[in-house]
Amino acid sequence: MAEGATAVRPAEGNRAEEVFLHDEKSEEDMAQLNLGDLDLTTDEFILDEVDIHIQANLEDDLVKEALKTGVDLRQYSKQVEAELQRIEQVSIRDYIKESQNIALLHNQITACDSILERMEGMLSGFQSDLSSISSEIQTLQQQSVSMNVRLKNRQAVRSHLSQLVDELVVPGAMISTILDSPVTEQEFLEQLHELNNKINFAKELSFRETLACSDIQDIVDRLKLKAVTKIREFILQKIYSFRKPMTNYQIPQNTLLKYRFFYQFLLANERTVAKEIRDEYVDTMSKIYYSYFKSYSGRLLKVQYEEVADKDDLMGVEDTAKKGFFSKPSLKSRNTIFTVGQRGSILSPAELEGPILVPHTAQRGDSRYPYEMLFRSQHYALLDNGCREFLFLSDFFMVTGNSALDLFNSIMGKTLGMFLKSMSTYVSDCFDSIAVFLCIHIILRFRAITAKRSIPALDKYWEAVLELLWPRFEFILELNIHSIRNTDPQKLGVLDTRPHYITRRYAEFSSAIVSINQTFPNERTNALLGQLQVEVENFVLKMAAEFPSRRDQLIFLINNYDMMLSVLMERAADDSKEVEGFQQLLLARTQEFIEEILSPPFGGMISFVKEAEALIEKGQLDRLKNDEARITQLVRGFSSTWKQSVEMMSQDVMRSFTNFKNGTSIIQGALTQLIQYYHGFHKVLNQQTFRSLAVRSELINLHHLMVEVKKHKPNF
């Protein structure tokens, strides 16, 4: 069975051999145990470990297989040992058989060792060579860095030197151009820029004490002298051309602006020449502007209205044959004094900045103009030329701020002084308040224009003009206020209920001032207008007091209030103080007049209604219980005469008022008030006290009365 087992599992021989050897050894060990040494009564011998060892062997797969087949382990162990000896013999024969190959392999290994030893020597040599090469590379790298630094330093020096040489060298083209080319050629201007750069560079080098600077200093100075000479001649020639008669100096000014660098070159390199040119320009332009504006202003005065207002042309002066304010004078010879008319249009943008007047053209056409039109034309020419001159000075002479203002004043100061002097002379003898006020607002608008253009040159002049005009306007206004205050109604001729010419003057004047003042409000003006209004209201009341009857007084008041209100509303705002004041006065006097015209035909009924309504409020209506005869007379009297009375009243009203629209409004108010009174009459007679009166049946139906009354309303 051992052989069978071997034949069945030859691959497990080694494992089986290990198992049987292990078991055999275990048996020998067990045999050697001395049972006498065992102390079965002690705790030191632990049988559990033996059981664990036996159990582990029993778990082995070969042991399990052997136990299942019933193999004898001793016999099997011997077989295994014999097999091992046989295998050993076979292995020895194999080794002997392969001994030559083994010897050959040994020789080959020895040869390989020799070759590897030589290779090791070669690699060591290579390593040594690489170490020397690395040190050489580091040396080369250090040399390269050093050469790169030297190269950069040389390049930096070269750039500075080349720039220095370029700046120092004066090319022949520059010399020939500066010497021979006209200053107006573009090439001359370009070379002048280059020369200016070289001059500045030479100055910079001289501060550094560069020796090379002395090599070019002489030629640069000569070129600078030549350039300064040519530029001076050119600019002075242009300035002298301004002096020719009929010359448009703006053209040479524009030419100078194209060559503004010339003056910059002079200012930087030859200040004495620059000052000479500047002084020559200031002197020339000052004379030109003064001469032009003096001549223009003198020719403008020749086309002014021949007749102007004087100290007697005041609002409160009586309208006699000598002072025919409203006798429709010819507009070619005299301007209106208290009426603005079309004069206010001069403040519109189209006319304010329109073309200036040409005096000789106006003289040929025999045209005449009010002072404010001449003033506008004169000052618009000043504004236009002043703004252009200030911009030219700032640009060409390179000045700003106070320096620019001082230069401008040195040119325009004489002209502005002449303007102020002539204006002061005119204003001191002027009594045309509308002309003065229009001039004030012309200046206010021109000041806004220069502010919008950012031109401060004329600001002080505007203020000086306003300081002349405002006091004069206030003075003339105060004269008119005093003239109205001191007016004696008894010296103004025949009394007339129609609007008075003084109130018409006031209305026209006040509406003109209020409409103009709305754009640039002035509190002092508003205060003076308020004083003027108070004096006119007092004057109207004094004139009304001259009429013997209250009815005529009211007609006079209403006609004048209505006329003033109508004129004011054409120009002033509806919410202005003047309009609101006269509206309240007109409403109060109109209501009073309605009561006045209703009183003659319907006074009895009106008195009865007012008396009865007062007693009703007190609860004492019974006091009228015995007035049956009075009531009967009132009812029948109204029924028989009301149509005729209304017709006469309407005709009377329309004759009394110059404004048909106002007369119509008064008639409508009177008829409305009449219906209200008759309605009140109905209500009184409907009281319990009077219900038993038979005459109540004769009362006119209220709706029928309203229909009939509408037929009497005039339509205009």
Coordinates of C-alpha atoms in Angstrom, one line a residue, residues 99-113:
S99 CA 30.4 19.2 -14.7
Q100 CA 31.9 20.4 -18.0
N101 CA 29.1 22.9 -18.5
I102 CA 29.4 24.0 -14.9
A103 CA 33.2 24.5 -15.4
L104 CA 32.5 26.4 -18.7
L105 CA 29.9 28.5 -16.8
H106 CA 32.5 29.3 -14.1
N107 CA 35.0 30.4 -16.7
Q108 CA 32.4 32.6 -18.4
I109 CA 31.5 34.2 -15.0
T110 CA 35.2 34.8 -14.4
A111 CA 35.5 36.4 -17.8
C112 CA 32.4 38.6 -17.2
D113 CA 34.0 39.7 -13.9

